[in-house]
Coordinates of C-alpha atoms in Angstrom, one line a residue:
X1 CA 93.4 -17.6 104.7
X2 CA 90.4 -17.3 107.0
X3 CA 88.6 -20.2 107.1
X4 CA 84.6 -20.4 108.3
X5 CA 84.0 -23.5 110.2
X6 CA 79.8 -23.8 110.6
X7 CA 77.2 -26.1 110.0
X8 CA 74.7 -25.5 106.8
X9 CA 72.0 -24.5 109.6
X10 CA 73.5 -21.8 110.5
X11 CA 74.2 -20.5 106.8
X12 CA 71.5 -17.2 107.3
X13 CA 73.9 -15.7 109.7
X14 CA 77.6 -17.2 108.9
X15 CA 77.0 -16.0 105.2
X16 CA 76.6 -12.3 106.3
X17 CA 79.8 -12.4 107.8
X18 CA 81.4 -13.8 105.0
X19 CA 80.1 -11.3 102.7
X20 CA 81.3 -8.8 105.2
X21 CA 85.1 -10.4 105.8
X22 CA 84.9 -11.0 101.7
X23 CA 84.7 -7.3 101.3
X24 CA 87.3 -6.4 103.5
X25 CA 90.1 -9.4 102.5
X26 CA 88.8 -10.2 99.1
X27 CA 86.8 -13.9 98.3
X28 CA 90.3 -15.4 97.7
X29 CA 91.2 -14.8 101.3
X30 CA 87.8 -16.0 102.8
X31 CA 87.3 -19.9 102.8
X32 CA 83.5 -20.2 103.1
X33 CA 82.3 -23.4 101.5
X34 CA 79.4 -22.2 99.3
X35 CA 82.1 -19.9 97.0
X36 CA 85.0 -22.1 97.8
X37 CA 84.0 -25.3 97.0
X38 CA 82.8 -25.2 93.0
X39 CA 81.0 -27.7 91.1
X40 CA 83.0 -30.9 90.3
X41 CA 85.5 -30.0 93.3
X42 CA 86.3 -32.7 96.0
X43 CA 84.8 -31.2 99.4
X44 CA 87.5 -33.5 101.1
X45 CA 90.2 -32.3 99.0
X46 CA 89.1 -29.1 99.2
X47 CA 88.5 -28.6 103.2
X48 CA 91.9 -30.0 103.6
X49 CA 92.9 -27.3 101.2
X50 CA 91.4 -24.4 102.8
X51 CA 92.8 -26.3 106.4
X52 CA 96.1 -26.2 105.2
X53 CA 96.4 -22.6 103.8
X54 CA 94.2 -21.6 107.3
X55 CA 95.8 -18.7 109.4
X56 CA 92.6 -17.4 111.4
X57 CA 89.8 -20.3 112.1
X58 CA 86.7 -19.1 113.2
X59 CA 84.2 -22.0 114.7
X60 CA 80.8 -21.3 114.9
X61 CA 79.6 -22.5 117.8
X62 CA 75.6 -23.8 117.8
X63 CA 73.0 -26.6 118.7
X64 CA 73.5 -27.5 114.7
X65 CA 77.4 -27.2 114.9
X66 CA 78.2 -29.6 117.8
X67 CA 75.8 -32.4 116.2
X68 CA 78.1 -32.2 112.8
X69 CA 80.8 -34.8 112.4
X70 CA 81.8 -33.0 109.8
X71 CA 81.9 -29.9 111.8
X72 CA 83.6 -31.7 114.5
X73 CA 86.8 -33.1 112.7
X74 CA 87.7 -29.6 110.9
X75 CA 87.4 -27.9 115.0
X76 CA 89.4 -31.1 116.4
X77 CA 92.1 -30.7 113.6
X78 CA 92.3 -27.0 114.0
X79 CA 92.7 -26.6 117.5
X80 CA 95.4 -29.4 117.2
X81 CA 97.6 -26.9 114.8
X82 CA 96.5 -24.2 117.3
X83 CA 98.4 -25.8 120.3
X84 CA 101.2 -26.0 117.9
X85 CA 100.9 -21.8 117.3
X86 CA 100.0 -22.8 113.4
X87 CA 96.8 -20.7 113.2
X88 CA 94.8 -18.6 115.6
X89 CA 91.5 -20.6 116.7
X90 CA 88.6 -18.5 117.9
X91 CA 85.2 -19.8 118.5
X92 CA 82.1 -17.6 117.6
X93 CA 79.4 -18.7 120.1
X94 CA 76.1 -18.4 118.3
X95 CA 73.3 -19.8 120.6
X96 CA 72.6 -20.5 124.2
X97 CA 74.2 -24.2 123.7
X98 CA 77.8 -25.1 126.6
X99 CA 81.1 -24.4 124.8
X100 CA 83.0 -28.0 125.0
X101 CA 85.4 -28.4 127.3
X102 CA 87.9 -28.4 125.0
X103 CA 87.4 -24.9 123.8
X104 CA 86.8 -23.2 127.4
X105 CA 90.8 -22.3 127.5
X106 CA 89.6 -19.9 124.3
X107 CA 88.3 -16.6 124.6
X108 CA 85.1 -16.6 122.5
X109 CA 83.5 -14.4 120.7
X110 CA 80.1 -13.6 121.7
X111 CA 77.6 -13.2 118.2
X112 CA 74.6 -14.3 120.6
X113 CA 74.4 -11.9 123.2
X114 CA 76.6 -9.0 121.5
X115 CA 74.8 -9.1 117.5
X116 CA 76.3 -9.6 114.6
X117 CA 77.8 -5.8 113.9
X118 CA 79.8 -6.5 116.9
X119 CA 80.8 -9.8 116.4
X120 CA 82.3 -8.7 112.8
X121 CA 84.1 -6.2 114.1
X122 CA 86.1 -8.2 116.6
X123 CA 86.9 -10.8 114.0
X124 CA 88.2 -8.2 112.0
X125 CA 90.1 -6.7 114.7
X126 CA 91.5 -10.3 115.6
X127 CA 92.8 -10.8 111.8
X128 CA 93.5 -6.9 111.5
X129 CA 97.4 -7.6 111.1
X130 CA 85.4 -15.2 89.1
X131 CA 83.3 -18.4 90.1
X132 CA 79.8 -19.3 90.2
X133 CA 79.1 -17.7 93.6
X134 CA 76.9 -14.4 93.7
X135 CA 75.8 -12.5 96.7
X136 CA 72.1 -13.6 97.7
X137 CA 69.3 -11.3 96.8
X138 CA 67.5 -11.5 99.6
X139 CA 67.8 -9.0 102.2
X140 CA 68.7 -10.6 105.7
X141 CA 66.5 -9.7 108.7
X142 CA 67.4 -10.9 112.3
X143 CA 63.9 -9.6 113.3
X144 CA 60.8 -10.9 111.9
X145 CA 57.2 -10.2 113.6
X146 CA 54.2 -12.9 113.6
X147 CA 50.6 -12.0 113.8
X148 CA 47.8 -13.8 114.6
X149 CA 44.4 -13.5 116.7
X150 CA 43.2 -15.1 119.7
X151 CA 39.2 -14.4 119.5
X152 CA 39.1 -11.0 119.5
X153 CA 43.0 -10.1 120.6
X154 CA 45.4 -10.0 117.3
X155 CA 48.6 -10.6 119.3
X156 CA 52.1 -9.5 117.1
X157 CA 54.7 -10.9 118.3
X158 CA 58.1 -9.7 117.3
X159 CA 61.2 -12.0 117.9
X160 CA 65.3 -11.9 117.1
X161 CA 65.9 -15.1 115.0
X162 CA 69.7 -15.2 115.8
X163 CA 70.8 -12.7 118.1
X164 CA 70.3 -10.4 120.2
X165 CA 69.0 -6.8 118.8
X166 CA 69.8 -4.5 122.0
X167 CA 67.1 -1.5 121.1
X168 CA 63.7 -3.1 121.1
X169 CA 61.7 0.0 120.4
X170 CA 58.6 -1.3 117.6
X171 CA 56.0 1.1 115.2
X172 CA 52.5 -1.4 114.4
X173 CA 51.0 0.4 111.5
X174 CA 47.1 0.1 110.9
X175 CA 44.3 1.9 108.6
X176 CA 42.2 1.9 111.9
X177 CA 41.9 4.9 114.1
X178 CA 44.6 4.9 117.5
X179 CA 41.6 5.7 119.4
X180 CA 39.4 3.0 118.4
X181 CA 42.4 0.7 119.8
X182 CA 43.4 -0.6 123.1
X183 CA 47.3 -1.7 123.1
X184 CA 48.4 -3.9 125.9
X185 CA 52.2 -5.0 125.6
X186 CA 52.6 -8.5 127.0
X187 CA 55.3 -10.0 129.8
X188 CA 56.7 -6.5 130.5
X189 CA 55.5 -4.4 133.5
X190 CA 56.9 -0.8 132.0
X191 CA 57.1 0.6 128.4
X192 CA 57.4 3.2 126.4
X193 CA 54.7 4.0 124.3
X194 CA 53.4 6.8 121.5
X195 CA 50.7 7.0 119.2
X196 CA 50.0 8.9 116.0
X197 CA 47.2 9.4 113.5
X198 CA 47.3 10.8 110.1
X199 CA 51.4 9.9 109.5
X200 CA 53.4 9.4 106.4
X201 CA 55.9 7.0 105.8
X202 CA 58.9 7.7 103.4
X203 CA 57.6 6.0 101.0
X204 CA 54.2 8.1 100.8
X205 CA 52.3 5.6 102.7
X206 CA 49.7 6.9 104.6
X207 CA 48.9 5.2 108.1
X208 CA 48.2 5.7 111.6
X209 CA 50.9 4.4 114.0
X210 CA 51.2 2.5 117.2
X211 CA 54.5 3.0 119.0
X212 CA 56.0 0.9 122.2
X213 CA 59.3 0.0 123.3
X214 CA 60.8 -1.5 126.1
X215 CA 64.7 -0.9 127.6
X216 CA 65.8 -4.3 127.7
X217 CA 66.9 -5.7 124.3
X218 CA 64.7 -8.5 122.0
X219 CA 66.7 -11.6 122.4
X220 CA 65.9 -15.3 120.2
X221 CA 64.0 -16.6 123.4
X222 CA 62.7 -13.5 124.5
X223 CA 60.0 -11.8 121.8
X224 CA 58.8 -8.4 122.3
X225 CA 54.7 -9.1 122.0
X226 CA 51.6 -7.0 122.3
X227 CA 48.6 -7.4 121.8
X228 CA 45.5 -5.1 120.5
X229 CA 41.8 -5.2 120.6
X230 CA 39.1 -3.2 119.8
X231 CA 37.2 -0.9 122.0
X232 CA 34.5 0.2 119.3
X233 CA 33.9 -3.3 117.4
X234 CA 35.3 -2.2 114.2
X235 CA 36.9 -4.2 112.1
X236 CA 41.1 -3.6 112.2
X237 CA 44.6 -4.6 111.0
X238 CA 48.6 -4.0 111.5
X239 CA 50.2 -4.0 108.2
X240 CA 53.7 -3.3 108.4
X241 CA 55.8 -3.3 111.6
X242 CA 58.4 -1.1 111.9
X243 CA 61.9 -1.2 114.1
X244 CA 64.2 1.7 115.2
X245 CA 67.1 1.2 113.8
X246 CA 68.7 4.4 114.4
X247 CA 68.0 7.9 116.4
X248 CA 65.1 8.8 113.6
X249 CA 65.3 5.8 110.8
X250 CA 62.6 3.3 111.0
X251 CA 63.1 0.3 109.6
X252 CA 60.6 -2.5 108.4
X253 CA 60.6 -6.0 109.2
X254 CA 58.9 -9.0 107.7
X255 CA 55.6 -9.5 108.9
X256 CA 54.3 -13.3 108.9
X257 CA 51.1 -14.6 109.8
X258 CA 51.2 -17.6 112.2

């Protein structure tokens, strides 16, 4: 049994990695609380359960985690039947928050500054030796972009949510000409930077297309942010952002006005 030790909080990013350890080991092997605890189920009864039958415990380290009592007893209890060689205990560090004490003997895994693909991958490589629960709908982003204008200057600011996302290389899509526009990206002293009128986006979308990217990656506390005026006095918009998420595949994030 693998059992998923978090806080609700945290439930946008310790859900994708249940999915992801569900597909691999199957639901029955995966004790994450929101498909193994069912209506009408003791949550006492059934965390001791999932304790007992636990060979791999993964604790999610965060701001939300160490403030959970709850949280606190099931990492206390399992680190108790670690020192005894019962399960493997492995902390997942999530945010910027200091490991306890108790858990710096433990080599952690690192979701915060490595990204999630990574952090899947080693807990997989670490364990490598029908109910009412249904997969959400909603596509998970780790990047989301804001907009919103200072006077004249609409500033976009694009920030990691969770975790790190190493290639910070954005597309700002507008109706108005490029060369109407002036682009200044904020907090950063070099950049990469391209511009195109007249493209087409896969899905027939006709736009004109700001570029810029930076080498460093786009990190919770660190947004990537630029901000564009107009040089003519026309009237102007971004409506979608884009993010390289491969060699030539753009990919769009949400876009949220502040």
């Amino acid at each position: 049994m693998i059992f998923l030790s978090h806080n609700y909080n945290d439930k946008p990013v310790v859900e994708q990695v249940a999915i992801r350890l569900k597909s691999v080991y199957g639901q029955d092997n995966v004790f994450y609380d929101s498909w193994s605890i069912q209506p009408g189920d003791g949550i006492i009864d059934k965390m001791e359960e999932g304790l007992s039958n636990c060979k791999y415990f993964f604790y999610f380290v965060s701001k939300n985690s160490l403030q959970s009592k709850m949280v606190k007893l099931e990492w206390q209890n399992a680190l108790f039947k670690a020192a005894q060689n019962v399960i493997k205990f492995i902390p997942i560090r999530m945010d910027n928050s200091i490991m306890p004490s108790l858990l710096m003997q433990s080599l952690y895994i690192d979701l915060y500054s490595n990204g999630l693909d990574i952090a899947i991958r080693q807990m997989i490589d670490v364990i490598n030796g029908n109910n009412t629960y249904r997969d959400p709908t909603k596509q998970f982003s780790n990047l989301v972009a804001y907009k919103y204008w200072e006077g004249d200057k609409l500033i976009i600011e694009c920030k990691a949510l969770h975790y790190l996302e190493p290639v910070s290389y954005f597309a700002f899509c507008t109706q108005a000409n490029i060369n109407d526009l002036k682009i200044k990206l904020l907090h950063e002293s070099m950049c990469m930077a391209n511009e195109m009128n007249g493209a087409t986006l896969q899905n027939g979308h006709k736009t004109n297309i700001i570029f810029r990217g930076i080498e460093r990656g786009t990190l919770p506390d660190f947004p990537f942010t630029v901000e564009i005026t107009s040089k003519t006095g026309i009237v102007f918009d971004v409506e979608t952002v884009l993010h390289k998420s491969s060699h030539e595949l753009y990919s769009p994030i949400p876009l949220l006005k502040r």
